[in-house]
Coordinates of C-alpha atoms in Angstrom, one line a residue:
X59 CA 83.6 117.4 72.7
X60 CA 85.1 115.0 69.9
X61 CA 88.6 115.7 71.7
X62 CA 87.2 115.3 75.2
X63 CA 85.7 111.6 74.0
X64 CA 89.5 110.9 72.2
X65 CA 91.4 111.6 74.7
X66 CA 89.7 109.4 77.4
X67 CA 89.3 107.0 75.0
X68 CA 93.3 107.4 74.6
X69 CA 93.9 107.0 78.1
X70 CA 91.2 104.1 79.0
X71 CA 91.8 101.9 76.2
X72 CA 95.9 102.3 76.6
X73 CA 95.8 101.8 80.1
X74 CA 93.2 98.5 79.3
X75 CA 95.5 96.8 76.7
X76 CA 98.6 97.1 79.3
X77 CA 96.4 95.3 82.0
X78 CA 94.9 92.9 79.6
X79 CA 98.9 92.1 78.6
X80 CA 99.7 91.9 82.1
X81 CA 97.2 89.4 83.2
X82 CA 97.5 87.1 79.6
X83 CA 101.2 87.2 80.3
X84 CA 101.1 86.5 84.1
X85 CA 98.8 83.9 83.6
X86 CA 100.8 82.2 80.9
X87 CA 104.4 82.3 82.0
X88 CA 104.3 83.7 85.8
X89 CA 108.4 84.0 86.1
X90 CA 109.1 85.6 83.3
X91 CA 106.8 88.2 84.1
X92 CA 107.6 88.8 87.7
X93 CA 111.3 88.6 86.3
X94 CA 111.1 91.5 84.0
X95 CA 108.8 94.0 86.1
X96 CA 110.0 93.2 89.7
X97 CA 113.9 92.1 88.6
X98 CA 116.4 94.9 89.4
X99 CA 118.1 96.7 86.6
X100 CA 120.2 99.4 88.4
X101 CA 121.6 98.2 91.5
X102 CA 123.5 101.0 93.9
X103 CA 121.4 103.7 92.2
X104 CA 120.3 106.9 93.7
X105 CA 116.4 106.2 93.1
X106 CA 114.1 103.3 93.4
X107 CA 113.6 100.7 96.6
X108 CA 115.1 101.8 99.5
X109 CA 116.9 99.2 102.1
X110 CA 119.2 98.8 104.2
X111 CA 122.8 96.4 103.1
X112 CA 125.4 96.6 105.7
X113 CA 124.6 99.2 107.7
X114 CA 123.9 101.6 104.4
X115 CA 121.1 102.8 102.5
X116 CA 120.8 101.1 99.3
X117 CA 118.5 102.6 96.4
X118 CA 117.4 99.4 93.9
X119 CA 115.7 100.7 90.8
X120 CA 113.2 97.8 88.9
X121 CA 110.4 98.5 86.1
X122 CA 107.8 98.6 88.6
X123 CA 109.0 101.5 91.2
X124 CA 110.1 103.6 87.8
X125 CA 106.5 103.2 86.3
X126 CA 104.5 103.5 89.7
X127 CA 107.2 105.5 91.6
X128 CA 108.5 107.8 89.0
X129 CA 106.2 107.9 86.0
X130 CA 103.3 107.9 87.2
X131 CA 104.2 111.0 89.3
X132 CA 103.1 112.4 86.0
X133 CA 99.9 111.0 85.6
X134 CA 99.0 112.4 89.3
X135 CA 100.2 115.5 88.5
X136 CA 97.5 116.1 85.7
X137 CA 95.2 114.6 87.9
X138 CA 96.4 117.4 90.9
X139 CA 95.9 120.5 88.2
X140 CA 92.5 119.4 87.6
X141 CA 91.6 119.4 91.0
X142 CA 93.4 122.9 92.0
X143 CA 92.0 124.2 88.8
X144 CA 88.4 123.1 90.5
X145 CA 89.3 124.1 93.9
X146 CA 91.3 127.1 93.5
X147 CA 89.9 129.4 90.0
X148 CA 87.0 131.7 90.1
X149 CA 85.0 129.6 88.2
X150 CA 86.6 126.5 89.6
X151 CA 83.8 123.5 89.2
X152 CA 84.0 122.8 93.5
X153 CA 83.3 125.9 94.2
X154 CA 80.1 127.5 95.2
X155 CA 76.9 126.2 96.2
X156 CA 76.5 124.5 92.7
X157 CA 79.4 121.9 94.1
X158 CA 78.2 121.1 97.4
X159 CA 76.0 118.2 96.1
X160 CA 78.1 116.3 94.1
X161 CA 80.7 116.6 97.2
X162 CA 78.3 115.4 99.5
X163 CA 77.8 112.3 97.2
X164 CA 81.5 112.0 96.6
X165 CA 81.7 112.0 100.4
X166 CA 79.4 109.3 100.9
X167 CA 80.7 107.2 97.9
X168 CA 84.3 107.1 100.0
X169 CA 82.8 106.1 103.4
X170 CA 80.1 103.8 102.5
X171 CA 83.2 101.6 101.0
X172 CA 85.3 101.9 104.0
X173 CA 82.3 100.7 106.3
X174 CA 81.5 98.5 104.3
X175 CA 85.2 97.1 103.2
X176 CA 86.1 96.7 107.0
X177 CA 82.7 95.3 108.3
X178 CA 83.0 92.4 105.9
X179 CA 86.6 91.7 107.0
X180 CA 85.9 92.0 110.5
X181 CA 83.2 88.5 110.1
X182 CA 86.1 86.9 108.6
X183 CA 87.8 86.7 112.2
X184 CA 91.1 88.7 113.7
X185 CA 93.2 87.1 111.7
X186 CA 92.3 87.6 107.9
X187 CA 90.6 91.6 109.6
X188 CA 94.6 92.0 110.3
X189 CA 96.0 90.6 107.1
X190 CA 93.4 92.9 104.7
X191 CA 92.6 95.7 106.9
X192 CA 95.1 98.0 105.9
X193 CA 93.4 98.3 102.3
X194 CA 90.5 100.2 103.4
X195 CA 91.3 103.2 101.2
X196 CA 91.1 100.3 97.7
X197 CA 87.4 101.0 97.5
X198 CA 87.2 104.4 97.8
X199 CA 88.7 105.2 94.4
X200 CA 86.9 106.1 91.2
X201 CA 88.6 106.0 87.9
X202 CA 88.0 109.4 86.3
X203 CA 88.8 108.4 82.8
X204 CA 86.7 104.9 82.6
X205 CA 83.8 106.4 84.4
X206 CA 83.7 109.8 82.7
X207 CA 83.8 107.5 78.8
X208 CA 80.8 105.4 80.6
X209 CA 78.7 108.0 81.6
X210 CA 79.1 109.8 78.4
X211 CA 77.8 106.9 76.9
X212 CA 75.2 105.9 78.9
X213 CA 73.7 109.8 79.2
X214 CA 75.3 111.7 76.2
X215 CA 77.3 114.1 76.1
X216 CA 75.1 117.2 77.3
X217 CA 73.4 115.5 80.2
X218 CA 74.1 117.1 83.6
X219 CA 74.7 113.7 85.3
X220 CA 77.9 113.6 83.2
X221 CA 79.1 117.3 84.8
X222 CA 78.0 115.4 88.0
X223 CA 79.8 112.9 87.4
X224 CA 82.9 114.5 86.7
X225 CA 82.7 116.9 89.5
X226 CA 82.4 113.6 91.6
X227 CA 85.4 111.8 90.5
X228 CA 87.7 115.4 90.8
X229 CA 86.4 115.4 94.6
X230 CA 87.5 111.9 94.9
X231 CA 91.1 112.4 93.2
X232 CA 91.3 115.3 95.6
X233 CA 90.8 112.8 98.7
X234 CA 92.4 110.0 97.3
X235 CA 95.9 112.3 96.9
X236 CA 95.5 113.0 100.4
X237 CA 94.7 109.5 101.9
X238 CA 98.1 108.0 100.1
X239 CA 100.3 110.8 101.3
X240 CA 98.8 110.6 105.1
X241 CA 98.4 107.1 105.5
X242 CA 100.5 105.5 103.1
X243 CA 103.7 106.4 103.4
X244 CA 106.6 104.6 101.4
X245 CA 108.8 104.0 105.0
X246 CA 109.1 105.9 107.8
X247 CA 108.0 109.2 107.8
X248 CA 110.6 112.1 108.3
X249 CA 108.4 115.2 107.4
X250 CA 110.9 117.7 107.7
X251 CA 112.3 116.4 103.7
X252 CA 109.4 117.9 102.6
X253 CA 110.7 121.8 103.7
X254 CA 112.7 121.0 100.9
X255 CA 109.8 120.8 98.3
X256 CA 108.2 123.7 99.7
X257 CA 111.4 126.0 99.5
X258 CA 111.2 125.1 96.0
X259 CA 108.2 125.4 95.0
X260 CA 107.8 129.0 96.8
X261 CA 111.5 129.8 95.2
X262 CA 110.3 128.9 91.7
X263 CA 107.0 130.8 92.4
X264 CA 108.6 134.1 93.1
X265 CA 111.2 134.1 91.0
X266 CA 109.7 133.0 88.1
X267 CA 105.9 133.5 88.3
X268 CA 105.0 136.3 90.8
X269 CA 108.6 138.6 90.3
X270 CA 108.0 139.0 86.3
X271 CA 104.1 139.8 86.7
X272 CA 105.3 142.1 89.6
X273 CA 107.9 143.5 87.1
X274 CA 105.2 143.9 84.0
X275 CA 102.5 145.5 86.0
X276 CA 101.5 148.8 83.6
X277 CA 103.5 147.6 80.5
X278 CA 101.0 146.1 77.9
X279 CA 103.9 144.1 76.0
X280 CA 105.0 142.3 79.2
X281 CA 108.2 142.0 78.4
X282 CA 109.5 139.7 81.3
X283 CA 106.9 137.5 81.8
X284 CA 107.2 136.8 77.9
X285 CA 110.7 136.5 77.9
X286 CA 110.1 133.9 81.3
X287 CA 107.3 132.2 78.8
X288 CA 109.3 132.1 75.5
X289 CA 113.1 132.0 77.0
X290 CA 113.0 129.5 80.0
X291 CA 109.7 128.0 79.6
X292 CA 109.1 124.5 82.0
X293 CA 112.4 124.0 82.8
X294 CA 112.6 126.1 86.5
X295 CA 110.1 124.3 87.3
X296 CA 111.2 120.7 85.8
X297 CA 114.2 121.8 87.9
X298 CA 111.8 122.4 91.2
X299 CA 109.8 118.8 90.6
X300 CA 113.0 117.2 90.9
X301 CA 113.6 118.6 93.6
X302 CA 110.1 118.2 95.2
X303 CA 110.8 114.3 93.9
X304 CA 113.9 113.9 95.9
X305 CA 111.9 115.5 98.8
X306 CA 109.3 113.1 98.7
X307 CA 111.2 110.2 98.3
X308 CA 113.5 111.1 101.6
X309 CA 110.4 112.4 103.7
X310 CA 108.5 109.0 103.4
X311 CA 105.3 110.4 101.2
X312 CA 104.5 108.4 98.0
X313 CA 107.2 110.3 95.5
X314 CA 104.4 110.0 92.7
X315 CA 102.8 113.0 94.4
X316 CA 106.1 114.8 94.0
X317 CA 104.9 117.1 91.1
X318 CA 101.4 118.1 93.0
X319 CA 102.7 121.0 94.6
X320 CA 104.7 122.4 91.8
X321 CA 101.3 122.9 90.0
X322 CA 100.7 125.6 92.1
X323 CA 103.5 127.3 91.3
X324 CA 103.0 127.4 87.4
X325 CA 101.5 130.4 85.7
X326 CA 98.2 130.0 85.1
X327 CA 94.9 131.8 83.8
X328 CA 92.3 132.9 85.9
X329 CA 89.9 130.3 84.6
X330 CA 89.1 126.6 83.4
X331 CA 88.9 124.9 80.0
X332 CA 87.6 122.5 81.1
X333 CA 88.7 118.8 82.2
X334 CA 89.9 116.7 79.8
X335 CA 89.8 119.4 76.8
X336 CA 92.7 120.4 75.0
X337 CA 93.8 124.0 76.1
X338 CA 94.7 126.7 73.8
X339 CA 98.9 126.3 73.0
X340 CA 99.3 129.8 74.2
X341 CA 97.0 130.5 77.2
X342 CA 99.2 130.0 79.3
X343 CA 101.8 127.5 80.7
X344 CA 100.3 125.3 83.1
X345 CA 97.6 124.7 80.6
X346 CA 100.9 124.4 77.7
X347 CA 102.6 121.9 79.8
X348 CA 99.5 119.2 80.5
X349 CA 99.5 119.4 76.9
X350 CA 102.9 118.5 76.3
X351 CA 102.4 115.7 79.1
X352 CA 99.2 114.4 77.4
X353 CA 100.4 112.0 74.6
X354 CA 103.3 111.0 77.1
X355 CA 100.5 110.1 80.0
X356 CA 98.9 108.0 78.0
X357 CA 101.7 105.5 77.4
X358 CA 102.7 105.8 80.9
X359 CA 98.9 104.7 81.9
X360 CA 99.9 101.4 79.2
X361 CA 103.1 100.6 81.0
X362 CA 100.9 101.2 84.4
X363 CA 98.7 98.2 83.4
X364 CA 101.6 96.2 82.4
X365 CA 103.1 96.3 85.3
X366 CA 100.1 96.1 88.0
X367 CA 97.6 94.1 86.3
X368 CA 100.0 91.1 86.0
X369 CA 98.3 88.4 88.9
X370 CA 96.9 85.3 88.8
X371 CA 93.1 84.4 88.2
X372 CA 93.9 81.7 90.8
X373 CA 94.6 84.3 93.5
X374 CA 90.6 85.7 93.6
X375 CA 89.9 85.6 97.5
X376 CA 89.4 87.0 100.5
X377 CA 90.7 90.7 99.3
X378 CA 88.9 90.3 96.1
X379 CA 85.5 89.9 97.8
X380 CA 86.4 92.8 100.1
X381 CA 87.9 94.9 97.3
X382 CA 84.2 94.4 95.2
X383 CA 81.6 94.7 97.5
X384 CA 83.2 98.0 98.8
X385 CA 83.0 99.5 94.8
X386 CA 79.9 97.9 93.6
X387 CA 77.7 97.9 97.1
X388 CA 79.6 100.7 99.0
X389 CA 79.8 103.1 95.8
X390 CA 76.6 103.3 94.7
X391 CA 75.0 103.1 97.9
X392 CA 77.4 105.8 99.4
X393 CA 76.7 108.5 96.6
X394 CA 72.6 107.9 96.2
X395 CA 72.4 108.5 99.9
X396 CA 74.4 111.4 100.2
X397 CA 73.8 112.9 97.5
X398 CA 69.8 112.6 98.3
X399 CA 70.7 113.7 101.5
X400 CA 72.7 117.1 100.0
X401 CA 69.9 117.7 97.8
X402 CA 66.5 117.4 99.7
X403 CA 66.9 117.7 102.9
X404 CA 69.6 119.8 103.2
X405 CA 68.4 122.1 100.3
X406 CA 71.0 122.2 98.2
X407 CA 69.5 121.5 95.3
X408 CA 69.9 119.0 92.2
X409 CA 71.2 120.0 88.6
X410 CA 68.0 121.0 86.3
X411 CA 67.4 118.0 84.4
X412 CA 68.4 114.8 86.6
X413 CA 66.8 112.9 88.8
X414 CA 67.7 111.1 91.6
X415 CA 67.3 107.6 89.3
X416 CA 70.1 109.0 87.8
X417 CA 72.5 109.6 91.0
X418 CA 71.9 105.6 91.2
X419 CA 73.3 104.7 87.8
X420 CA 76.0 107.6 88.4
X421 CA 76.9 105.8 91.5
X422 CA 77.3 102.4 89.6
X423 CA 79.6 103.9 86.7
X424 CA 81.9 105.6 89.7
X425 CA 82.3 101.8 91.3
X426 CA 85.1 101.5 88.5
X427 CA 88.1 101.6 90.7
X428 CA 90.7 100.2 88.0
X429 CA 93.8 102.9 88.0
X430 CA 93.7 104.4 91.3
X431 CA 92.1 101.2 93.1
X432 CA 95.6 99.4 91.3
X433 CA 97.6 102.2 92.8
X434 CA 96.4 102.2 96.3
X435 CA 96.0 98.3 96.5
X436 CA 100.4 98.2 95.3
X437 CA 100.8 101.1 98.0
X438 CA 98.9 99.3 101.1
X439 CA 99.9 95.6 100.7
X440 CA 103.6 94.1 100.5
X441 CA 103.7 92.0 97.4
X442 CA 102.4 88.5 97.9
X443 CA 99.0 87.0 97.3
X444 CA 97.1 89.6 99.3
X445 CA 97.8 92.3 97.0
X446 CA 97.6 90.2 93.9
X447 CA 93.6 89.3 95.6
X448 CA 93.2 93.0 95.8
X449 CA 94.3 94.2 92.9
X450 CA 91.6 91.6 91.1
X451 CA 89.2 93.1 93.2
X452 CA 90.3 96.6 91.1
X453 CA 90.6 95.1 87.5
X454 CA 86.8 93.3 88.2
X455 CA 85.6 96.2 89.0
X456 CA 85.3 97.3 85.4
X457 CA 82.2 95.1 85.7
X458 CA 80.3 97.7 87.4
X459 CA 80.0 99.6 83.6
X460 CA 77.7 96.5 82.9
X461 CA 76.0 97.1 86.4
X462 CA 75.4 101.0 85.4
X463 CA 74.0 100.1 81.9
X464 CA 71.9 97.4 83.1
X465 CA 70.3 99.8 85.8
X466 CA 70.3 102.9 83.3
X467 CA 68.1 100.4 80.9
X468 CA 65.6 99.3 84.7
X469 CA 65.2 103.3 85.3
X470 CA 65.2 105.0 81.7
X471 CA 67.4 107.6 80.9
X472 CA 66.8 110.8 78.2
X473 CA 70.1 110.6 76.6
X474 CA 71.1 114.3 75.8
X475 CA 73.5 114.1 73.0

């Protein structure tokens, strides 16, 4: 567990100095900040903003589209093998009856928001409902590295409400990846691109996954899948995310999902180790490659916060408001309800040793939007003070840690270290 607690606190408190830069530098000197992130470096490139000059497509690569448009296609990628690891392995963490609570709660922790998001926006009048209404999906999200370091804090480490937890915030990844390829696309949508990605993925699959297995089957030494393993390693399928990437970008769908379907494609063990732990080097190379991305992640996470978090204090409004009451009302609210709901009267039981007390204070530590609440808030606003209002509402967020321990302190909780 020592690794588990370093590597969140890698990724949290990297991602928390780039957004505490951002908003120091913002603050401080405005223009040069929105020169360097947002100021084009690669004009007439093949990647990066996509518009129209004389009558031809025109690709304009800055800072901010490669760290949210290209890098962070890696982050999203760890964040999709967790959740096909969940969904899809034997002893996948969504799967069975032992699941169906801490979906239910997950469930109700994304619509709660959303009712509660747009019901506040619609007293504001027609006008401001229009301006802020496509930023629903904002307080839906739950920041599965800041929430899991929280709730192993605030329960220790051995306390089911942290497996809870965690099962919560993989349910919520899982929606979240679908709500920004359905109903945020980066321009208009022309589906058929993304035949492309599946042609490669299901290319690299058989060639290079299912054909050598086929190939090995009653030879102990396993000769080609070894020589796939030790010979060509990630590459065919570096070579497949590419492609998948170019795909994306063409079809419309946000191209930092790009690499989510090549997961499926990797070779991979028929069971978990776990999320967040470091996998065995030679298991096998799904789990070989999210090693090799980990250290890599974690910097990209930094430059993520440098170039979202930058936005004036004086922009705190409407969105802002919105943005908050949807995590820190909507959240908690959502997932006690539901997840009551799942466990009584629907039967389905709670994990031996919490207590519905402790769905509450889970319910306050998943209100911490920060990284994907950034994300979605960059994705469903054009820039201008709306987003910047929005995207405070996601960095303030991180007060609903205080909320959880203050509530964890009014409703004791056995800490199980």
């Amino acid at each position: 567990m020592r690794h588990v607690w370093s590597v969140v606190s890698d990724f949290s408190l990297l991602l928390l100095a780039g957004a505490v830069t951002a908003l120091i530098w913002c603050n401080l000197s405005p223009d040069s900040y929105t020169k360097l992130i947002d100021g084009v470096f690669w004009e007439n490139s093949f990647i990066g903003h996509k518009h129209a000059h004389h009558g031809e497509v025109v690709y304009e690569l800055s800072i901010h589209y490669l760290v949210n448009d290209i890098l962070m296609a890696f982050f999203f990628a760890i964040a999709g093998k967790e959740v096909w690891e969940a969904i899809w392995l034997k002893d996948g963490s969504l799967r069975g009856k032992k699941a169906v609570t801490p979906l239910f709660a997950a469930g109700g922790g994304m619509i709660a928001p959303v009712i509660i998001y747009l019901g506040l926006a619609s007293l504001f009048g027609s006008e401001t409902f229009s301006a802020v209404a496509n930023g629903w999906a904002v307080p839906t999200a739950t920041d599965i590295a800041f929430s899991y370091l929280v709730g192993r804090v605030i329960f220790g480490r051995g306390h089911p409400a942290v497996k809870f937890l965690l099962l919560l915030a993989i349910a919520d990844d899982a929606a979240g990846l679908l709500i920004l390829a359905i109903f945020y696309p980066t321009g208009e949508l022309a589906p058929a691109w993304l035949l492309m990605s599946v042609a490669a993925v299901v290319t690299v699959y058989t060639l290079f996954n299912w054909l050598p297995r086929r190939l090995d089957r009653g030879r102990q030494e396993r000769p080609f899948s070894t020589f796939m393993r030790k010979r060509l390693n990630f590459w065919p399928y570096a070579l497949a995310g590419i492609v998948s990437y170019f795909a994306f970008q063409e079809s419309g769908v946000h191209p930092a999902l790009s690499l989510v379907p090549v997961i499926v494609a990797i070779p991979h063990s028929d069971r978990a180790f776990g999320v967040f732990t470091k996998p065995e080097s030679e298991t096998d190379l799904l789990n070989h490659i999210e090693h090799l991305l980990a250290v890599p992640v974690e910097f990209i996470l930094f430059f993520f916060g440098l170039a979202n978090a930058g936005v004036l204090l004086s922009t705190i409004g409407v969105p802002t408001f919105l943005v908050l009451t949807g995590l820190l009302v909507g959240k908690p609210i959502g997932i006690l309800l539901f997840g009551w709901l799942a466990a009584y009267p629907l039967r389905f039981g709670m994990p031996d040793g919490m207590s519905v007390s402790d769905i509450m204070i889970v319910g306050f530590i998943a209100a911490i939007g920060f990284t994907v609440a950034l994300f979605v808030a960059t994705v469903a606003f054009e820039t201008g003070p709306i987003q910047d209002a929005a995207k405070m509402g996601a960095l303030l967020s991180l007060f609903s840690a205080a909320i959880a321990f203050l509530v964890s302190r009014l409703f004791p909780v056995k800490r199980i270290a």
